[in-house]
Coordinates of C-alpha atoms in Angstrom, one line a residue:
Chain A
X19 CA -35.7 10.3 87.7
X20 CA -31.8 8.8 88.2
X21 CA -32.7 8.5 91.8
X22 CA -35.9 6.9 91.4
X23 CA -34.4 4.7 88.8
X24 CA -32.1 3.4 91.0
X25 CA -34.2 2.8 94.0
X26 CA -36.2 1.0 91.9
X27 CA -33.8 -1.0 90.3
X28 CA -32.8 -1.8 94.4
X29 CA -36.3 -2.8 94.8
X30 CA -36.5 -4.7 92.1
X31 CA -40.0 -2.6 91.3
X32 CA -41.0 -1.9 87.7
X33 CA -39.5 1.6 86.5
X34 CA -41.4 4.4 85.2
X35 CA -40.5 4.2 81.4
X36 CA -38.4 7.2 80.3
X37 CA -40.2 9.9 78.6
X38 CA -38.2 11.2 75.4
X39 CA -35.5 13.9 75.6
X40 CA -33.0 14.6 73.4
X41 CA -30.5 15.0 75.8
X42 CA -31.0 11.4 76.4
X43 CA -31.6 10.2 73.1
X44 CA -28.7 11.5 71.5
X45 CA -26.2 10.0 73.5
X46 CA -27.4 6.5 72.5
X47 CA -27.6 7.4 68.7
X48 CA -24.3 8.6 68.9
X49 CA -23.1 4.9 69.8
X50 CA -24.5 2.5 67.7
X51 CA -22.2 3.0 65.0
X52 CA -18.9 2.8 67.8
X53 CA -20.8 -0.5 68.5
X54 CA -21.6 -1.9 65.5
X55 CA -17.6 -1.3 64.4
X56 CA -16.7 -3.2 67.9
X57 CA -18.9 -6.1 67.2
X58 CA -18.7 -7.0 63.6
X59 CA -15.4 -5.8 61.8
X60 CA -13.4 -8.3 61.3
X61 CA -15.8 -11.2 62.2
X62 CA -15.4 -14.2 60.3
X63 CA -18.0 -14.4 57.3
X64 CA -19.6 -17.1 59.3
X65 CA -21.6 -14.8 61.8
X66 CA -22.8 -12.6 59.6
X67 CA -23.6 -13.7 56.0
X68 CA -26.4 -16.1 57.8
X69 CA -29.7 -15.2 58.8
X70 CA -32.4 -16.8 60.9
X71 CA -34.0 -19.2 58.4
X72 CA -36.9 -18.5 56.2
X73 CA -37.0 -14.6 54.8
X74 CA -34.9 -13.4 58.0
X75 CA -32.2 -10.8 57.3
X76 CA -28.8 -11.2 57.5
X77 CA -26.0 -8.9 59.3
X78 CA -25.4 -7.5 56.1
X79 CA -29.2 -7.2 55.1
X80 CA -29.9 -5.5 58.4
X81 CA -26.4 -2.7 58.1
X82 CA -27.9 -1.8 54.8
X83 CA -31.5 -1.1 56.2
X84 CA -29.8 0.9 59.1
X85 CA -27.7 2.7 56.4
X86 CA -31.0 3.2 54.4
X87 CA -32.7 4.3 57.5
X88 CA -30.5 7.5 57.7
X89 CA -31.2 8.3 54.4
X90 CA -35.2 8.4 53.7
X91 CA -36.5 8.1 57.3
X92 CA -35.0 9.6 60.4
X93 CA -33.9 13.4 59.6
X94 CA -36.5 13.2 56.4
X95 CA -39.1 12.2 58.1
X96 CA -39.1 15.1 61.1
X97 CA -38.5 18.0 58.6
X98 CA -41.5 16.5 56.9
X99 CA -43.4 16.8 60.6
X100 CA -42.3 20.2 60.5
X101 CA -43.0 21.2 57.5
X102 CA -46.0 19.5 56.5
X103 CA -47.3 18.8 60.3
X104 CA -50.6 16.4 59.7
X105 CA -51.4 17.5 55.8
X106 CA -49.6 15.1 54.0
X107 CA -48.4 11.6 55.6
X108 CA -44.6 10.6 55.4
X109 CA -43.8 9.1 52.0
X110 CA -43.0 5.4 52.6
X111 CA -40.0 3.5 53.1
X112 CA -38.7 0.6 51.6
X113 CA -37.2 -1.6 54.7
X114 CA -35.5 -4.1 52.2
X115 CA -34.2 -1.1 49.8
X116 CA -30.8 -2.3 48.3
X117 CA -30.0 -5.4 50.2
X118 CA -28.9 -7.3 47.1
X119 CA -26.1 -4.8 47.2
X120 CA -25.7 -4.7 50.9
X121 CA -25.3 -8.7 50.9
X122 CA -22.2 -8.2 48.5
X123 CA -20.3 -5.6 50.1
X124 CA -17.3 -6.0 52.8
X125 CA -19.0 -5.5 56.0
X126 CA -16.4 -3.2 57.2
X127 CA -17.6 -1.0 54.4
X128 CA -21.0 -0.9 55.3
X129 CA -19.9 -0.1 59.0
X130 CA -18.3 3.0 57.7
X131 CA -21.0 3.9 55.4
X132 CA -23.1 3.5 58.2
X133 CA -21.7 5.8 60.7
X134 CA -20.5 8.2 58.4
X135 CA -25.0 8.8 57.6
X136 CA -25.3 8.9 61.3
X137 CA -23.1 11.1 61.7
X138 CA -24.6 13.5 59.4
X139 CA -27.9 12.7 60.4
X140 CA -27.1 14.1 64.0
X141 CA -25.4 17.1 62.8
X142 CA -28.7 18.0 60.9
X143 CA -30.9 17.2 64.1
X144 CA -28.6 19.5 65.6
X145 CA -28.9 21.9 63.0
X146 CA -33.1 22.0 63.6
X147 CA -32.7 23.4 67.3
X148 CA -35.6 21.4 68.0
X149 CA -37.4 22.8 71.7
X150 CA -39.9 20.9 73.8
X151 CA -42.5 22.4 71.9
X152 CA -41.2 20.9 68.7
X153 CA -41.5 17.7 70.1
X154 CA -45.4 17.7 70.3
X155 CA -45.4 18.8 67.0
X156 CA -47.9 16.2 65.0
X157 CA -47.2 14.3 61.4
X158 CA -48.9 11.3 60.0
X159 CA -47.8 8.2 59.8
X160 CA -49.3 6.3 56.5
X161 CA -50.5 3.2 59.0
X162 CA -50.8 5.1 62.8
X163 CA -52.0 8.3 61.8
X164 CA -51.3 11.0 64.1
X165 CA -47.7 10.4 65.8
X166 CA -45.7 13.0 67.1
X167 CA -41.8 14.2 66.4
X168 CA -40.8 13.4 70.0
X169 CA -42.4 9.7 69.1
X170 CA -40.4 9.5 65.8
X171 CA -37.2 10.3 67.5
X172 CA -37.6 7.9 70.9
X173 CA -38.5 5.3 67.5
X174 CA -35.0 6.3 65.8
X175 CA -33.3 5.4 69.4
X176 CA -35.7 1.9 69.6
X177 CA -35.2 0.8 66.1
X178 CA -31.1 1.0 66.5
X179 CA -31.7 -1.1 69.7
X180 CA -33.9 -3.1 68.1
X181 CA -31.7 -3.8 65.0
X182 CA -28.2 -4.0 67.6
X183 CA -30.5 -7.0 69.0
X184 CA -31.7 -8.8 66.3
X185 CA -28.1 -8.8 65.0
X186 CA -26.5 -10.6 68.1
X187 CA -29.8 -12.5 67.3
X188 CA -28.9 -13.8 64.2
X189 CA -24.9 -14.5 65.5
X190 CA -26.1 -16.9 68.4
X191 CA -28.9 -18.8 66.6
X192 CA -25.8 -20.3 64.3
X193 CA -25.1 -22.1 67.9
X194 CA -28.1 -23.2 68.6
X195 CA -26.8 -26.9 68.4
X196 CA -23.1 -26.4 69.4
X197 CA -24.2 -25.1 72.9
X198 CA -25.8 -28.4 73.8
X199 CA -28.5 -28.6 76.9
X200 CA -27.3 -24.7 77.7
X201 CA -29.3 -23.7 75.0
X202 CA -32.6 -24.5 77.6
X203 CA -31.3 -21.4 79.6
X204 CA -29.9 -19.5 76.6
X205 CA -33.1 -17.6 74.9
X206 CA -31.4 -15.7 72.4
X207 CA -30.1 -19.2 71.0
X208 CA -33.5 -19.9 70.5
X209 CA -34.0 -17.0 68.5
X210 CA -36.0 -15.1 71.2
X211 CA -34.1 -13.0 73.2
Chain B
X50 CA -19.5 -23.0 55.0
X51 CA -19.2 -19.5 54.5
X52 CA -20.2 -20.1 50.5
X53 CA -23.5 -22.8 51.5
X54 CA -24.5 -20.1 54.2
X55 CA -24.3 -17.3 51.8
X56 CA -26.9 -19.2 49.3
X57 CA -28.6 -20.3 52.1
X58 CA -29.1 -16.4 53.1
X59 CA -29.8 -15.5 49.4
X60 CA -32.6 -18.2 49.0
X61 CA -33.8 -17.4 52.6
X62 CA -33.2 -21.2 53.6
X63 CA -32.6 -22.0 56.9
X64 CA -28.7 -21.9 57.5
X65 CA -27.0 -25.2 59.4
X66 CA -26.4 -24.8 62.5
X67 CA -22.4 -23.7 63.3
X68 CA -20.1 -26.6 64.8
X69 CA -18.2 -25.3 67.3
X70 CA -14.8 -24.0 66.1
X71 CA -12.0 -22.0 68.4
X72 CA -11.3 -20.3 65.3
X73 CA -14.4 -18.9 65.0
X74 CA -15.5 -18.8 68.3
X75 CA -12.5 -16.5 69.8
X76 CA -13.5 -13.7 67.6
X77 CA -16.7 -13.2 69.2
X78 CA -15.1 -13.2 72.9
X79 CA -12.6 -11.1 72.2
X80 CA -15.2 -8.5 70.5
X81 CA -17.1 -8.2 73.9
X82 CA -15.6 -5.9 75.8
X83 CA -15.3 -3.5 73.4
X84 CA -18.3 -3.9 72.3
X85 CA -19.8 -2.9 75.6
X86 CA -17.4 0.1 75.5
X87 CA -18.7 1.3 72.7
X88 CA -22.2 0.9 73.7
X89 CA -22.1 2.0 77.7
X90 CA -19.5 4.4 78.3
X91 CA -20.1 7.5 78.8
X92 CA -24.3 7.0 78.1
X93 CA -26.7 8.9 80.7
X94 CA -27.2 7.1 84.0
X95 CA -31.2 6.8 83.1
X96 CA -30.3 4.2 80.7
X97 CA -27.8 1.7 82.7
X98 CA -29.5 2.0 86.4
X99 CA -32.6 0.6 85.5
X100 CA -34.0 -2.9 84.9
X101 CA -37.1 -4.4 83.2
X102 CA -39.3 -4.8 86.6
X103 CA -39.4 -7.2 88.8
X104 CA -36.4 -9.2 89.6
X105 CA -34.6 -8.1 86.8
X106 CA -31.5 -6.8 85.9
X107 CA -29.8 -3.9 85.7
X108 CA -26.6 -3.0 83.2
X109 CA -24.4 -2.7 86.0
X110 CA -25.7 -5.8 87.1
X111 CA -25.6 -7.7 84.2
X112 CA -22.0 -6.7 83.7
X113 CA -20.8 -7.6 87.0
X114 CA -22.5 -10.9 86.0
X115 CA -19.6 -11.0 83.3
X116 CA -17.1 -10.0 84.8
X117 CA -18.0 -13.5 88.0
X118 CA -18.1 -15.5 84.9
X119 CA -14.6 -14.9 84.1
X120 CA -13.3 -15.5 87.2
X121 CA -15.4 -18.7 88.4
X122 CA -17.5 -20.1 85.2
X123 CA -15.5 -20.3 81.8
X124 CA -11.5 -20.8 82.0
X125 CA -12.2 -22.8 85.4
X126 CA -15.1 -24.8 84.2
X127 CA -13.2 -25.7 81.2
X128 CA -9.9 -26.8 83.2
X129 CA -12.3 -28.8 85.6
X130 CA -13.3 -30.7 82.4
X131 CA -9.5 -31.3 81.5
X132 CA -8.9 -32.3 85.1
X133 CA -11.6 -34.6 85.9
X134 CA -13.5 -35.7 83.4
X135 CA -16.8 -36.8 84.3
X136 CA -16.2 -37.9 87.6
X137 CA -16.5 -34.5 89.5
X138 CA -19.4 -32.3 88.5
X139 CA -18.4 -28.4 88.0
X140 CA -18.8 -26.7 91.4
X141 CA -21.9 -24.2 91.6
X142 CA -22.2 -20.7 90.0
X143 CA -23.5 -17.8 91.4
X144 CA -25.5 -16.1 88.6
X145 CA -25.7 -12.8 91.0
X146 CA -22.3 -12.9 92.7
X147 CA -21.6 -9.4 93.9
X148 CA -24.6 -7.2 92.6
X149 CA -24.9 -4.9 95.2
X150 CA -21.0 -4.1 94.4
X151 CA -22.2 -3.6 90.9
X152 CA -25.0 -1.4 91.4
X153 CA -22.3 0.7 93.6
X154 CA -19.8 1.2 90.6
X155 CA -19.3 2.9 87.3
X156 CA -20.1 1.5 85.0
X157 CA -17.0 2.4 83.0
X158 CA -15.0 0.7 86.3
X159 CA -17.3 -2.2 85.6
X160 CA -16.7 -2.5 82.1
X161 CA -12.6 -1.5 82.2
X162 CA -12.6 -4.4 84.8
X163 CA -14.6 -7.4 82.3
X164 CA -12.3 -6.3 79.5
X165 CA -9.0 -6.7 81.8
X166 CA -10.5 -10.5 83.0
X167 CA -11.8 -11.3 79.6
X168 CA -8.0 -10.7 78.1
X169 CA -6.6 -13.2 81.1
X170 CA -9.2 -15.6 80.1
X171 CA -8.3 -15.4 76.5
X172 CA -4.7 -15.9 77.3
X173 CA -5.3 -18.8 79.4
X174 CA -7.9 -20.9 77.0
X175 CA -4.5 -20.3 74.5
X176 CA -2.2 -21.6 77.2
X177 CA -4.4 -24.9 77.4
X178 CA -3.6 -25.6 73.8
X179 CA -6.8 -27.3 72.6
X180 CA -6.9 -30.0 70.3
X181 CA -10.4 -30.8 68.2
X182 CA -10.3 -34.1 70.5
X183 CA -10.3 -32.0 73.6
X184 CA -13.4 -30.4 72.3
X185 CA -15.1 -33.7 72.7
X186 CA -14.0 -34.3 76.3
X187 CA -16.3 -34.4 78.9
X188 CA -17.3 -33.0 82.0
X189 CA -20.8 -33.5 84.3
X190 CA -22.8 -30.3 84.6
X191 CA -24.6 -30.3 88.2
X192 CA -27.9 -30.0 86.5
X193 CA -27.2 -31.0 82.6
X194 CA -25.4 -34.5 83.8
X195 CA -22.6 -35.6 80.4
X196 CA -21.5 -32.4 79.0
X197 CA -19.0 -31.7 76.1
X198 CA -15.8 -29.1 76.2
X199 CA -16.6 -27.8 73.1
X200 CA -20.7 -26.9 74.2
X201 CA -19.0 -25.6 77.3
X202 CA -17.1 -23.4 75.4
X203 CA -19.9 -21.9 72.7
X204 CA -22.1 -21.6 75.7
X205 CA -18.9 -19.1 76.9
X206 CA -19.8 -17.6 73.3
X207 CA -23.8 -17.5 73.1
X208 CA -23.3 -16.3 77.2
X209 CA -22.1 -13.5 75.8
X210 CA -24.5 -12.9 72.8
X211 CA -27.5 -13.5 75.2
X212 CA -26.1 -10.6 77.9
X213 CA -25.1 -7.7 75.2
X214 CA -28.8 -9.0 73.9
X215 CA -29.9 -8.6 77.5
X216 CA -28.6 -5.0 78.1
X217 CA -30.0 -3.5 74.6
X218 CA -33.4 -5.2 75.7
X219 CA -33.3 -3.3 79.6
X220 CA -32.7 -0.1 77.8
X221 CA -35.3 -0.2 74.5
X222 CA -38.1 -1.2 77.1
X223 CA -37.1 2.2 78.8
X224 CA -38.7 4.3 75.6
X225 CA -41.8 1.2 75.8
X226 CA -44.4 4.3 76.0
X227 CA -42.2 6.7 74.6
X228 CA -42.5 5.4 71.0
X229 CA -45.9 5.4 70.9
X230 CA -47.8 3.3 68.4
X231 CA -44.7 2.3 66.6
X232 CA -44.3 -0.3 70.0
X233 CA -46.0 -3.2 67.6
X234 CA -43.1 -3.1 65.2
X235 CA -40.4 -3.0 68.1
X236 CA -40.8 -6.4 69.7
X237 CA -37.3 -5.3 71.8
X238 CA -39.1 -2.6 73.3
X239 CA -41.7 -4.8 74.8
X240 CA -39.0 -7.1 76.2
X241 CA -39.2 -9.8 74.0
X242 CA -36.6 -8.9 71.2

């Protein structure tokens, strides 16, 4: 796969998309917290109590759905796969649960909070010896229906990339003006990168 | 600011846009590097050798894009302004100055090598002593015409946004399959977060 990777990368052809491994996985869960402290702590309050207009989330907002995350979704979720495989869907999560508190607390705090969940959250993964086999395993999702633990965990990964993103997201839409004509080459300004 | 964007965040307005402010601005640059520490060192080669298809880039790529930018694009540009004025236009860039060399190197080498440049740039822009009327000189971009210091400068800012935007996008479309139907709710993961 590394080798392939690469020549394609030389090539400039499409990659084969990874499949899920934990070996993989882990290493990018691991980081987001190391990267989240990096990029936010000790930010001016400019960057980050702002959102994106309308009902968009601000940096706060989005920490505190991350922190929530660990809580009711990741490790809960894949013990209920293997304990309940298919028979009973995942109870649902709240995605805006406790933001009014989220938006009042230092974000320095929420950082901590934050890796501190993750933390424990990998120790328990760790602590389920999952195998190969495990990750065929089936649940059900309340919307998807049948999903399995290996796609829950590759979503875990995705949905700390995808919150990482949306909160450099909401930093460079506040210079959306400043940057002048750039902003023609500068997606993310636009609010779409 | 800070109190107008808050209530703008509670009532899910649409902030103002940020002026452009050193003071507010130098905190993001100097966050970078370590911010790509804590996000690429050390992470499995299947995440950072790969691109999003096509002509795309990889993370060593994308870094070594950086790292040229320090050197040629930001400190320069902005002394070319100070300099000249509008009567010169800013010499050309080369968006993909040394890639191959990238591709070639670790990325921790890579990333080691953007923190050390982005430091001398930081103590430079200081050395130039800017004034909030220097922010308003200007310089003539080859393709852009009349620019302003000051958008010159938060493009230096959202540059940086749109490339640690860029890198968590080329890894989340990695796991594009590998999350399975939860792709719809993970716009990053199908390149467009």
């Amino acid at each position: 796969m590394q080798k392939a990777a690469l020549d394609d990368a030389r090539t400039g052809a499409q990659n084969e998309a990874m499949h899920f491994e934990l070996a993989t996985a882990i290493p990018v869960l691991e980081r987001t917290p190391a990267t989240l402290a990096a990029l936010l702590v000790g930010l001016p309050r400019d960057w980050t109590n702002v959102n994106e207009g309308q009902d968009s989330w601000t940096v706060h907002e989005i920490v505190g759905h991350l922190i929530h995350g660990e809580r009711d979704d990741w490790v809960p979720r894949a013990r209920h796969v293997l304990q309940w495989g298919t028979s009973r869907p995942f109870p649902p999560f709240d995605r805006t649960f406790g933001f009014a508190e989220a938006r009042e607390r230092p974000l320095a705090d929420l950082v901590q909070e934050f890796a501190r969940c993750r933390q424990e959250s990998l120790a328990a993964l760790a602590a389920l010896r999952l195998t190969s086999a495990d990750l065929v395993r089936e649940g059900r999702h309340p919307e998807f229906g049948v999903v399995t633990l290996g796609q829950h965990l590759a979503t875990w990964v995705a949905h700390d990339l995808t919150h990482v993103s949306q909160i450099v997201r909401v930093m460079a839409v506040q210079y959306r003006d400043a940057v002048g004509p750039w902003s023609r080459y500068l997606r993310v300004v636009r609010g779409v990168g």
